[in-house]
Tab-separated table of C-alpha atoms in Angstrom:
chain	number	residue	atom	x	y	z
A	1304	MET	CA	23.431	-94.659	69.988
A	1305	ASN	CA	20.855	-94.584	67.181
A	1306	LYS	CA	17.996	-94.530	69.739
A	1307	ASN	CA	19.578	-91.578	71.586
A	1308	TYR	CA	20.024	-89.673	68.309
A	1309	ALA	CA	16.406	-90.271	67.316
A	1310	LEU	CA	15.235	-89.070	70.763
A	1311	LYS	CA	17.216	-85.841	70.407
A	1312	ILE	CA	15.680	-85.174	67.001
A	1313	PHE	CA	12.174	-85.779	68.387
A	1314	LEU	CA	12.724	-83.429	71.328
A	1315	LEU	CA	14.114	-80.696	69.028
A	1316	LEU	CA	11.159	-80.867	66.651
A	1317	SER	CA	8.705	-80.893	69.555
A	1318	GLY	CA	10.312	-77.752	70.992
A	1319	ILE	CA	10.090	-75.928	67.687
A	1320	PHE	CA	6.403	-76.851	67.345
A	1321	ILE	CA	5.565	-75.655	70.876
A	1322	ILE	CA	7.372	-72.318	70.431
A	1323	GLY	CA	5.613	-71.728	67.101
A	1324	TRP	CA	2.218	-72.531	68.627
A	1325	LEU	CA	2.813	-70.122	71.512
A	1326	LEU	CA	3.796	-67.292	69.187
A	1327	LEU	CA	0.745	-67.780	66.975
A	1328	ASN	CA	-1.578	-67.747	69.992
A	1329	ASP	CA	0.090	-64.910	71.905
A	1330	SER	CA	-2.701	-62.362	72.445
A	1331	THR	CA	-0.195	-59.507	72.368
A	1332	TYR	CA	0.806	-60.098	68.735
A	1333	GLN	CA	-2.323	-61.703	67.355
A	1334	SER	CA	-3.890	-59.444	64.680
A	1335	THR	CA	-7.317	-58.190	65.786
A	1336	ASP	CA	-8.081	-56.529	62.414
A	1337	ASP	CA	-7.430	-58.447	59.216
A	1338	HIS	CA	-7.569	-55.288	57.061
A	1339	ALA	CA	-4.414	-53.850	55.571
A	1340	SER	CA	-3.098	-50.606	57.037
A	1341	HIS	CA	-0.310	-48.222	56.210
A	1342	ASN	CA	1.548	-45.345	57.712
A	1343	ASP	CA	2.617	-42.365	55.617
A	1344	THR	CA	6.130	-41.189	56.254
A	1345	HIS	CA	9.485	-40.649	54.662
A	1346	ALA	CA	10.761	-43.910	53.253
A	1347	ASP	CA	14.060	-43.485	55.134
A	1348	GLU	CA	12.448	-42.695	58.545
A	1349	GLU	CA	12.627	-45.468	61.102
A	1350	TYR	CA	9.782	-46.036	63.556
A	1351	THR	CA	8.477	-48.894	65.673
A	1352	LYS	CA	5.623	-50.874	64.147
A	1353	GLY	CA	2.847	-52.455	66.134
A	1354	PRO	CA	1.010	-55.748	65.644
A	1355	GLN	CA	-1.365	-54.125	63.085
A	1356	GLY	CA	1.533	-52.759	61.036
A	1357	GLY	CA	0.971	-49.147	62.147
A	1358	ARG	CA	3.171	-46.685	64.017
A	1359	LEU	CA	3.586	-47.707	67.666
A	1360	LEU	CA	3.904	-44.891	70.244
A	1361	GLN	CA	5.063	-46.045	73.699
A	1362	GLU	CA	5.518	-44.528	77.140
A	1363	GLU	CA	5.774	-46.154	80.582
A	1364	GLY	CA	4.068	-49.407	79.646
A	1365	PHE	CA	1.253	-47.779	77.656
A	1366	ALA	CA	1.329	-47.995	73.866
A	1367	LEU	CA	-0.890	-46.596	71.123
A	1368	GLU	CA	-0.765	-47.961	67.594
A	1369	ILE	CA	-1.898	-45.606	64.815
A	1370	THR	CA	-3.095	-47.134	61.570
A	1371	LEU	CA	-4.816	-45.629	58.568
A	1372	PHE	CA	-7.659	-47.809	57.343
A	1373	GLU	CA	-9.013	-47.342	53.809
A	1374	LYS	CA	-10.312	-50.673	52.593
A	1375	GLY	CA	-13.659	-49.876	50.983
A	1376	VAL	CA	-13.955	-46.519	52.794
A	1377	PRO	CA	-12.191	-43.137	52.641
A	1378	PRO	CA	-9.020	-43.095	54.775
A	1379	GLU	CA	-9.739	-43.013	58.528
A	1380	PHE	CA	-7.724	-43.553	61.687
A	1381	HIS	CA	-8.002	-46.852	63.569
A	1382	LEU	CA	-6.137	-46.863	66.906
A	1383	TYR	CA	-5.192	-49.861	69.043
A	1384	SER	CA	-4.231	-49.455	72.711
A	1385	TYR	CA	-1.939	-51.710	74.744
A	1386	TYR	CA	-0.788	-51.791	78.346
A	1387	GLU	CA	2.090	-54.027	79.330
A	1388	ASN	CA	1.808	-55.671	75.907
A	1389	GLU	CA	-1.866	-56.548	76.434
A	1390	LEU	CA	-4.663	-55.172	74.230
A	1391	VAL	CA	-6.708	-52.590	76.162
A	1392	ASN	CA	-10.471	-52.147	76.031
A	1393	PRO	CA	-10.858	-49.112	73.714
A	1394	ALA	CA	-13.663	-47.727	75.899
A	1395	GLU	CA	-11.080	-47.109	78.644
A	1396	VAL	CA	-8.933	-44.800	76.459
A	1397	ASN	CA	-9.551	-41.212	75.327
A	1398	VAL	CA	-7.535	-39.991	72.334
A	1399	SER	CA	-7.408	-36.848	70.203
A	1400	ILE	CA	-5.160	-36.194	67.200
A	1401	LYS	CA	-4.222	-32.937	65.458
A	1402	LEU	CA	-2.715	-32.840	61.974
A	1403	ARG	CA	-0.890	-29.600	61.082
A	1404	ARG	CA	-0.492	-29.261	57.334
A	1405	LEU	CA	2.060	-27.295	55.342
A	1406	ASP	CA	-0.370	-24.490	54.480
A	1407	GLY	CA	-1.347	-23.962	58.134
A	1408	GLN	CA	-4.566	-25.987	58.089
A	1409	VAL	CA	-5.186	-28.034	61.243
A	1410	ASP	CA	-7.378	-31.151	61.143
A	1411	GLU	CA	-8.648	-32.455	64.503
A	1412	PHE	CA	-9.942	-35.956	65.205
A	1413	SER	CA	-11.710	-37.494	68.163
A	1414	PHE	CA	-12.346	-41.210	68.559
A	1415	THR	CA	-15.079	-43.624	69.613
A	1416	PRO	CA	-14.754	-47.268	70.632
A	1417	GLN	CA	-15.623	-49.863	68.020
A	1418	SER	CA	-14.906	-53.571	68.433
A	1419	ASN	CA	-11.314	-53.733	69.662
A	1420	PHE	CA	-10.125	-50.348	68.351
A	1421	LEU	CA	-10.831	-46.619	68.394
A	1422	ARG	CA	-12.278	-45.192	65.183
A	1423	GLY	CA	-11.576	-41.639	64.026
A	1424	ASP	CA	-14.522	-39.342	63.393
A	1425	GLY	CA	-13.375	-37.942	60.050
A	1426	ILE	CA	-11.650	-38.573	56.763
A	1427	VAL	CA	-7.869	-38.198	56.604
A	1428	THR	CA	-7.681	-36.277	53.343
A	1429	GLU	CA	-4.832	-36.457	50.870
A	1430	PRO	CA	-2.000	-35.747	50.910
A	1431	HIS	CA	-1.140	-37.642	54.056
A	1432	SER	CA	1.562	-35.139	54.831
A	1433	PHE	CA	1.485	-33.325	58.166
A	1434	ASP	CA	2.953	-32.870	61.637
A	1435	VAL	CA	1.062	-35.101	64.047
A	1436	SER	CA	0.166	-34.312	67.674
A	1437	VAL	CA	-1.371	-37.130	69.744
A	1438	HIS	CA	-2.956	-36.793	73.188
A	1439	ALA	CA	-4.108	-39.952	74.955
A	1440	ARG	CA	-5.516	-40.505	78.456
A	1441	TYR	CA	-5.594	-43.904	80.151
A	1442	GLN	CA	-6.142	-44.691	83.854
A	1443	ASP	CA	-6.036	-40.972	84.758
A	1444	LYS	CA	-2.662	-40.503	83.121
A	1445	ASP	CA	-1.934	-38.309	80.082
A	1446	TYR	CA	0.379	-39.303	77.231
A	1447	LYS	CA	1.548	-36.981	74.459
A	1448	TRP	CA	3.527	-37.600	71.302
A	1449	GLU	CA	4.508	-35.512	68.281
A	1450	TYR	CA	6.110	-36.654	65.056
A	1451	PRO	CA	6.401	-35.618	61.384
A	1452	ASN	CA	4.572	-37.664	58.767
A	1453	TYR	CA	5.444	-36.327	55.311
A	1454	GLU	CA	4.849	-37.527	51.781
A	1455	GLY	CA	5.176	-35.870	48.387
A	1456	ARG	CA	7.113	-32.994	49.910
A	1457	VAL	CA	10.475	-31.530	48.971
A	1458	GLN	CA	12.338	-28.321	49.729
A	1459	ILE	CA	14.106	-26.423	46.940
A	1460	GLU	CA	16.005	-23.171	47.359
A	1461	PRO	CA	14.563	-20.287	45.289
A	1462	ALA	CA	17.800	-19.769	43.327
A	1463	ILE	CA	17.895	-23.436	42.310
A	1464	ALA	CA	14.206	-23.376	41.392
A	1465	ASP	CA	14.785	-20.326	39.172
A	1466	GLU	CA	17.772	-21.937	37.465
A	1467	SER	CA	15.701	-25.076	36.843
A	1468	GLY	CA	12.915	-23.109	35.169
A	1469	ILE	CA	10.356	-23.997	37.831
A	1470	ARG	CA	7.544	-21.457	37.444
A	1471	VAL	CA	4.353	-21.127	39.448
A	1472	GLU	CA	0.921	-19.576	38.979
A	1473	THR	CA	-1.974	-18.970	41.343
A	1474	ALA	CA	-4.922	-21.357	41.192
A	1475	GLN	CA	-8.049	-19.388	40.362
A	1476	ALA	CA	-11.244	-19.335	38.325
A	1477	ALA	CA	-11.067	-19.920	34.577
A	1478	THR	CA	-13.236	-20.511	31.534
A	1479	ILE	CA	-13.318	-23.986	30.010
A	1480	LYS	CA	-13.978	-23.992	26.287
A	1481	LYS	CA	-16.125	-26.833	24.980
A	1482	VAL	CA	-15.019	-27.528	21.412
A	1483	ILE	CA	-15.903	-29.717	18.453
A	1484	ASN	CA	-13.212	-30.643	15.924
A	1485	PHE	CA	-13.699	-30.437	12.169
A	1486	THR	CA	-11.648	-30.688	8.983
A	1487	GLY	CA	-11.741	-28.610	5.849
A	1488	GLN	CA	-9.702	-26.800	3.221
A	1489	VAL	CA	-8.288	-23.336	2.535
A	1490	GLN	CA	-9.980	-21.569	-0.379
A	1491	ILE	CA	-9.535	-18.316	-2.316
A	1492	ASP	CA	-12.075	-15.577	-1.724
A	1493	PRO	CA	-13.801	-15.204	-5.154
A	1494	ASP	CA	-14.092	-11.445	-4.590
A	1495	ARG	CA	-10.303	-11.246	-4.505
A	1496	ILE	CA	-9.662	-12.815	-7.920
A	1497	SER	CA	-9.146	-10.613	-10.993
A	1498	GLU	CA	-8.980	-11.900	-14.574
A	1499	VAL	CA	-7.038	-9.375	-16.658
A	1500	ARG	CA	-7.925	-9.247	-20.401
A	1501	ALA	CA	-6.754	-7.148	-23.342
A	1502	ARG	CA	-8.912	-4.049	-23.868
A	1503	PHE	CA	-8.483	-4.260	-27.673
A	1504	PRO	CA	-7.358	-7.163	-29.840
A	1505	GLY	CA	-3.717	-6.862	-30.747
A	1506	VAL	CA	-0.216	-8.283	-30.656
A	1507	VAL	CA	1.787	-8.747	-27.478
A	1508	LYS	CA	4.907	-6.584	-27.685
A	1509	LYS	CA	6.317	-6.767	-24.145
A	1510	ILE	CA	5.638	-8.773	-20.950
A	1511	TYR	CA	6.699	-7.186	-17.662
A	1512	LYS	CA	5.423	-9.639	-15.020
A	1513	GLU	CA	5.808	-13.384	-14.660
A	1514	LEU	CA	3.806	-16.189	-13.031
A	1515	GLY	CA	4.142	-15.948	-9.242
A	1516	ASP	CA	5.128	-12.287	-9.184
A	1517	THR	CA	3.562	-10.056	-6.534
A	1518	VAL	CA	2.023	-6.947	-8.045
A	1519	LYS	CA	0.358	-3.789	-6.856
A	1520	ARG	CA	-2.674	-2.086	-8.285
A	1521	GLY	CA	-1.528	0.098	-11.220
A	1522	ASP	CA	1.560	-1.954	-12.053
A	1523	VAL	CA	2.166	-2.487	-15.800
A	1524	LEU	CA	1.794	-6.153	-16.680
A	1525	ALA	CA	2.305	-6.049	-20.474
A	1526	ARG	CA	2.350	-3.794	-23.593
A	1527	ILE	CA	0.091	-4.605	-26.551
A	1528	GLN	CA	-0.157	-3.079	-30.050
A	1529	SER	CA	-3.773	-2.567	-31.110
A	1530	ASN	CA	-4.749	-4.193	-34.426
A	1531	GLU	CA	-6.949	-1.239	-35.374
A	1532	SER	CA	-4.928	1.831	-34.369
A	1533	LEU	CA	-1.493	0.175	-34.339
A	1534	GLN	CA	-0.952	2.152	-31.154
A	1535	ASN	CA	0.598	0.517	-28.105
A	1536	TYR	CA	-1.337	0.408	-24.854
A	1537	GLU	CA	-0.502	-0.971	-21.403
A	1538	VAL	CA	-2.236	-3.738	-19.483
A	1539	ILE	CA	-2.540	-2.605	-15.859
A	1540	ALA	CA	-2.986	-4.668	-12.657
A	1541	PRO	CA	-6.433	-3.794	-11.241
A	1542	ILE	CA	-5.735	-5.146	-7.707
A	1543	ASN	CA	-2.893	-6.009	-5.379
A	1544	GLY	CA	-2.026	-9.677	-5.384
A	1545	VAL	CA	-0.050	-12.553	-6.854
A	1546	ILE	CA	-0.114	-13.659	-10.485
A	1547	VAL	CA	-1.430	-17.214	-10.282
A	1548	GLN	CA	-2.022	-17.699	-13.993
A	1549	ARG	CA	-0.357	-16.248	-17.137
A	1550	ASP	CA	-1.615	-17.032	-20.631
A	1551	ILE	CA	0.386	-14.654	-22.804
A	1552	GLN	CA	3.532	-14.837	-24.985
A	1553	ASN	CA	5.494	-12.192	-26.887
A	1554	GLY	CA	4.295	-11.878	-30.485
A	1555	GLU	CA	1.008	-13.668	-29.899
A	1556	THR	CA	-2.342	-12.202	-30.811
A	1557	THR	CA	-4.640	-11.630	-27.879
A	1558	SER	CA	-8.084	-13.199	-27.581
A	1559	GLN	CA	-10.983	-13.005	-25.163
A	1560	ALA	CA	-9.219	-15.355	-22.733
A	1561	PRO	CA	-7.589	-13.774	-19.628
A	1562	LEU	CA	-3.966	-12.733	-20.095
A	1563	PHE	CA	-3.306	-12.851	-16.348
A	1564	VAL	CA	-5.167	-14.024	-13.257
A	1565	ILE	CA	-4.276	-12.110	-10.091
A	1566	THR	CA	-5.333	-13.280	-6.651
A	1567	ASP	CA	-5.201	-11.332	-3.420
A	1568	LEU	CA	-4.015	-13.942	-0.869
A	1569	THR	CA	-3.945	-11.593	2.120
A	1570	LYS	CA	-7.429	-12.829	3.048
A	1571	LEU	CA	-8.502	-16.439	2.503
A	1572	TRP	CA	-11.399	-18.662	3.455
A	1573	ALA	CA	-11.257	-21.763	5.623
A	1574	GLU	CA	-14.183	-23.959	4.598
A	1575	LEU	CA	-14.945	-26.455	7.398
A	1576	ASP	CA	-17.173	-29.489	6.868
A	1577	ILE	CA	-19.885	-29.635	9.556
A	1578	PHE	CA	-21.621	-33.004	9.592
A	1579	SER	CA	-25.301	-33.362	10.403
A	1580	LYS	CA	-24.831	-34.553	13.999
A	1581	ASP	CA	-22.997	-31.307	14.857
A	1582	ILE	CA	-24.954	-28.774	12.818
A	1583	ARG	CA	-27.242	-27.829	15.711
A	1584	HIS	CA	-24.214	-26.896	17.863
A	1585	VAL	CA	-22.574	-24.541	15.350
A	1586	ARG	CA	-23.563	-20.956	14.643
A	1587	THR	CA	-22.011	-17.780	13.262
A	1588	GLY	CA	-19.781	-15.798	15.593
A	1589	GLN	CA	-18.368	-18.830	17.378
A	1590	GLN	CA	-14.614	-18.920	17.905
A	1591	ALA	CA	-12.653	-21.257	15.645
A	1592	SER	CA	-9.026	-22.287	16.110
A	1593	LEU	CA	-7.449	-23.330	12.814
A	1594	SER	CA	-4.279	-25.310	12.180
A	1595	THR	CA	-2.586	-26.781	9.116
A	1596	LEU	CA	-0.598	-29.969	8.801
A	1597	ASP	CA	2.623	-27.942	8.656
A	1598	GLY	CA	1.925	-26.169	11.953
A	1599	ALA	CA	0.363	-22.831	10.986
A	1600	HIS	CA	-2.289	-21.582	13.433
A	1601	TYR	CA	-5.026	-18.984	13.289
A	1602	GLU	CA	-7.768	-17.827	15.668
A	1603	GLY	CA	-10.922	-16.575	14.003
A	1604	ASN	CA	-14.713	-16.760	14.059
A	1605	ILE	CA	-17.347	-18.460	11.957
A	1606	ALA	CA	-18.494	-15.789	9.489
A	1607	TRP	CA	-20.987	-17.818	7.437
A	1608	LEU	CA	-22.870	-21.105	7.436
A	1609	SER	CA	-24.047	-22.668	4.211
A	1610	PRO	CA	-27.843	-22.999	3.967
A	1611	MET	CA	-27.406	-25.997	1.658
A	1612	LEU	CA	-26.714	-29.563	2.764
A	1613	SER	CA	-24.342	-31.640	0.665
A	1614	HIS	CA	-26.215	-34.668	-0.641
A	1615	ALA	CA	-23.150	-36.936	-0.663
A	1616	SER	CA	-21.665	-36.146	2.758
A	1617	GLN	CA	-24.758	-34.778	4.520
A	1618	SER	CA	-22.674	-31.837	5.731
A	1619	ILE	CA	-22.713	-28.068	5.452
A	1620	GLN	CA	-19.792	-25.686	5.200
A	1621	ALA	CA	-18.779	-23.201	7.871
A	1622	ARG	CA	-16.555	-20.359	6.704
A	1623	VAL	CA	-13.807	-18.692	8.690
A	1624	ILE	CA	-12.092	-15.680	7.114
A	1625	ILE	CA	-8.320	-15.866	7.530
A	1626	ASP	CA	-6.191	-12.731	7.742
A	1627	ASN	CA	-3.225	-14.072	5.782
A	1628	ALA	CA	-0.991	-11.013	5.657
A	1629	ALA	CA	1.929	-13.122	6.902
A	1630	GLY	CA	1.383	-15.652	4.103
A	1631	GLU	CA	1.245	-18.712	6.358
A	1632	PHE	CA	-1.785	-20.211	4.614
A	1633	ARG	CA	-2.098	-21.329	1.003
A	1634	PRO	CA	-5.176	-22.154	-1.065
A	1635	GLY	CA	-5.751	-25.890	-1.253
A	1636	GLN	CA	-4.254	-26.719	2.145
A	1637	TYR	CA	-6.109	-29.185	4.310
A	1638	ILE	CA	-6.991	-27.670	7.659
A	1639	ARG	CA	-8.235	-28.681	11.099
A	1640	GLY	CA	-10.660	-26.506	12.970
A	1641	ALA	CA	-11.670	-26.563	16.642
A	1642	VAL	CA	-14.911	-24.630	17.061
A	1643	THR	CA	-15.813	-23.384	20.541
A	1644	ILE	CA	-19.491	-24.148	21.059
A	1645	ALA	CA	-19.676	-23.107	24.730
A	1646	ASP	CA	-17.707	-21.131	27.329
A	1647	ILE	CA	-18.057	-22.765	30.736
A	1648	PRO	CA	-16.895	-20.709	33.746
A	1649	VAL	CA	-15.474	-22.811	36.594
A	1650	GLU	CA	-14.593	-21.653	40.092
A	1651	LEU	CA	-11.143	-23.268	40.100
A	1652	ALA	CA	-8.842	-24.563	37.373
A	1653	VAL	CA	-5.178	-25.354	36.768
A	1654	ARG	CA	-3.038	-25.416	33.681
A	1655	LYS	CA	-3.160	-28.722	31.836
A	1656	SER	CA	0.634	-28.613	31.538
A	1657	ALA	CA	0.931	-28.660	35.354
A	1658	ILE	CA	-0.733	-32.071	35.813
A	1659	GLN	CA	1.488	-34.990	36.803
A	1660	SER	CA	0.707	-38.560	37.845
A	1661	PHE	CA	1.601	-39.529	41.417
A	1662	ARG	CA	0.698	-42.955	42.765
A	1663	ASP	CA	-2.868	-43.460	41.523
A	1664	PHE	CA	-3.672	-39.746	41.397
A	1665	GLN	CA	-3.565	-36.811	39.017
A	1666	VAL	CA	-1.735	-34.061	40.908
A	1667	VAL	CA	-0.130	-30.665	40.896
A	1668	PHE	CA	2.641	-29.490	43.201
A	1669	ALA	CA	1.810	-26.592	45.512
A	1670	ARG	CA	4.528	-24.140	46.574
A	1671	ILE	CA	4.527	-22.716	50.077
A	1672	ASN	CA	7.605	-20.587	50.702
A	1673	ASP	CA	10.447	-22.795	49.424
A	1674	THR	CA	8.644	-26.103	50.006
A	1675	TYR	CA	6.770	-27.992	47.305
A	1676	GLU	CA	4.102	-30.541	48.162
A	1677	VAL	CA	1.791	-32.781	46.170
A	1678	ARG	CA	-1.916	-32.008	45.876
A	1679	MET	CA	-4.191	-34.878	44.807
A	1680	LEU	CA	-6.948	-33.526	42.572
A	1681	GLU	CA	-10.490	-34.405	41.667
A	1682	LEU	CA	-10.741	-33.106	38.121
A	1683	GLY	CA	-13.693	-32.059	36.004
A	1684	GLN	CA	-14.096	-30.573	32.558
A	1685	ALA	CA	-11.067	-29.687	30.470
A	1686	ASP	CA	-9.964	-28.009	27.270
A	1687	SER	CA	-6.601	-27.657	25.561
A	1688	GLN	CA	-5.268	-25.294	28.270
A	1689	TRP	CA	-7.288	-25.646	31.490
A	1690	VAL	CA	-8.598	-28.441	33.718
A	1691	GLU	CA	-11.357	-27.838	36.242
A	1692	VAL	CA	-10.464	-28.718	39.851
A	1693	ARG	CA	-13.416	-29.941	41.916
A	1694	ALA	CA	-11.458	-30.940	45.035
A	1695	GLY	CA	-7.924	-31.225	46.352
A	1696	LEU	CA	-6.635	-27.663	45.900
A	1697	LYS	CA	-7.501	-24.376	47.603
A	1698	PRO	CA	-8.136	-21.229	45.530
A	1699	GLY	CA	-5.182	-18.872	45.704
A	1700	THR	CA	-2.608	-21.661	46.095
A	1701	GLU	CA	0.592	-21.249	44.114
A	1702	TYR	CA	1.281	-24.353	42.020
A	1703	VAL	CA	4.010	-25.356	39.580
A	1704	VAL	CA	3.082	-24.879	35.911
A	1705	ASP	CA	6.489	-25.264	34.230
A	1706	ASN	CA	8.858	-28.192	34.782
A	1707	SER	CA	6.644	-29.823	37.408
A	1708	PHE	CA	8.199	-33.150	36.386
A	1709	LEU	CA	11.401	-31.995	38.137
A	1710	ILE	CA	9.515	-31.739	41.425
A	1711	LYS	CA	8.069	-35.214	40.937
A	1712	ALA	CA	11.514	-36.648	40.151
A	1713	ASP	CA	13.043	-34.975	43.214
A	1714	ILE	CA	10.293	-36.343	45.484
A	1715	GLU	CA	10.662	-39.854	44.095
A	1716	LYS	CA	14.436	-39.660	44.430
A	1717	SER	CA	14.221	-38.557	48.073
A	1718	GLY	CA	11.721	-41.313	48.875
A	1719	ALA	CA	9.204	-38.769	50.191
A	1720	SER	CA	6.281	-40.853	49.031
A	1721	HIS	CA	4.645	-44.103	49.967
A	1722	ASP	CA	2.754	-46.839	48.245
A	1723	HIS	CA	-0.917	-47.123	49.189
């Protein structure tokens, strides 16, 4: 009994070994290309895969496997042909493929034999989202297939897009601003400071304005009795402004010191520190964008550059005159300044706010009718608003600039993307 049991075990193990060996050496399923391949499609779409892991198209004993090869090269088609489950000499097969993209562009590919596969004659550009038409000819017989192959694509009704705040703009030329950032401080314009003194020595009888009061030219600030004539006279504000200093009390005798200091704060100076490495890039007339730590902003121009270099910091000062009628800026505030040192026109740019990450790419989402589709971009120079597009987007394409993250989320939710 024990011998019979041992014999059965031996025969079972031998059978398993033989079956495994046959499967590993079956020419039909043995991989003839050790490179990874992928097929771009909806994650929920079912299709037959071939021995190379690509999409397998079959008809009457003939089969064509479509793979996309991109190991060390830009994406290109590699096709494998089979007849009755046997690999076919690629020189015996003629194939052409057409890719119809969402915007109407059609990409056509022909193929040449190479090793044991057919190699496409062009790059399959991103996104890999298109309707595919395949025409193959083998042994004087034609085979045709069509199928959708979408990624990064989603359809949203216009009313829903409007409610979601999805807004588009047209991709076009723009000007990229090259800037250098500086820091500095808000200062009072010395020409807008007035020190008000008593015309004649005397005694202060009445004070009409207090520290911090806003006054107009001609307003009465105080009444003083002259020591010589014993007549009262009025101290008048010589300019519009704010009283920033008051050195006067009722009953006191005046002196040569200012009674009031009035400052006109409607125009201020932003003094930016320009260090030696940047001095050669900065000149008068250049645009300067100013901002304070509490969020105030101002767009102006450099009005003056100091001819003197600070010994301690090895910097010069660049002055921007601030129109401060709204009172957003105060003397003494620290300030940041972005000075535009060059305007660079580019043929195509998109809003910086439109850029999203998708797989390993920086992308925007194009809108064609009510369908949104990813566009993988090659980007260039950028500023705070615009990013140059060097490849990946056609001029005149509508793309999402507001709430593009909603499109990305919808695509990821629907599974309309793949992992390269």
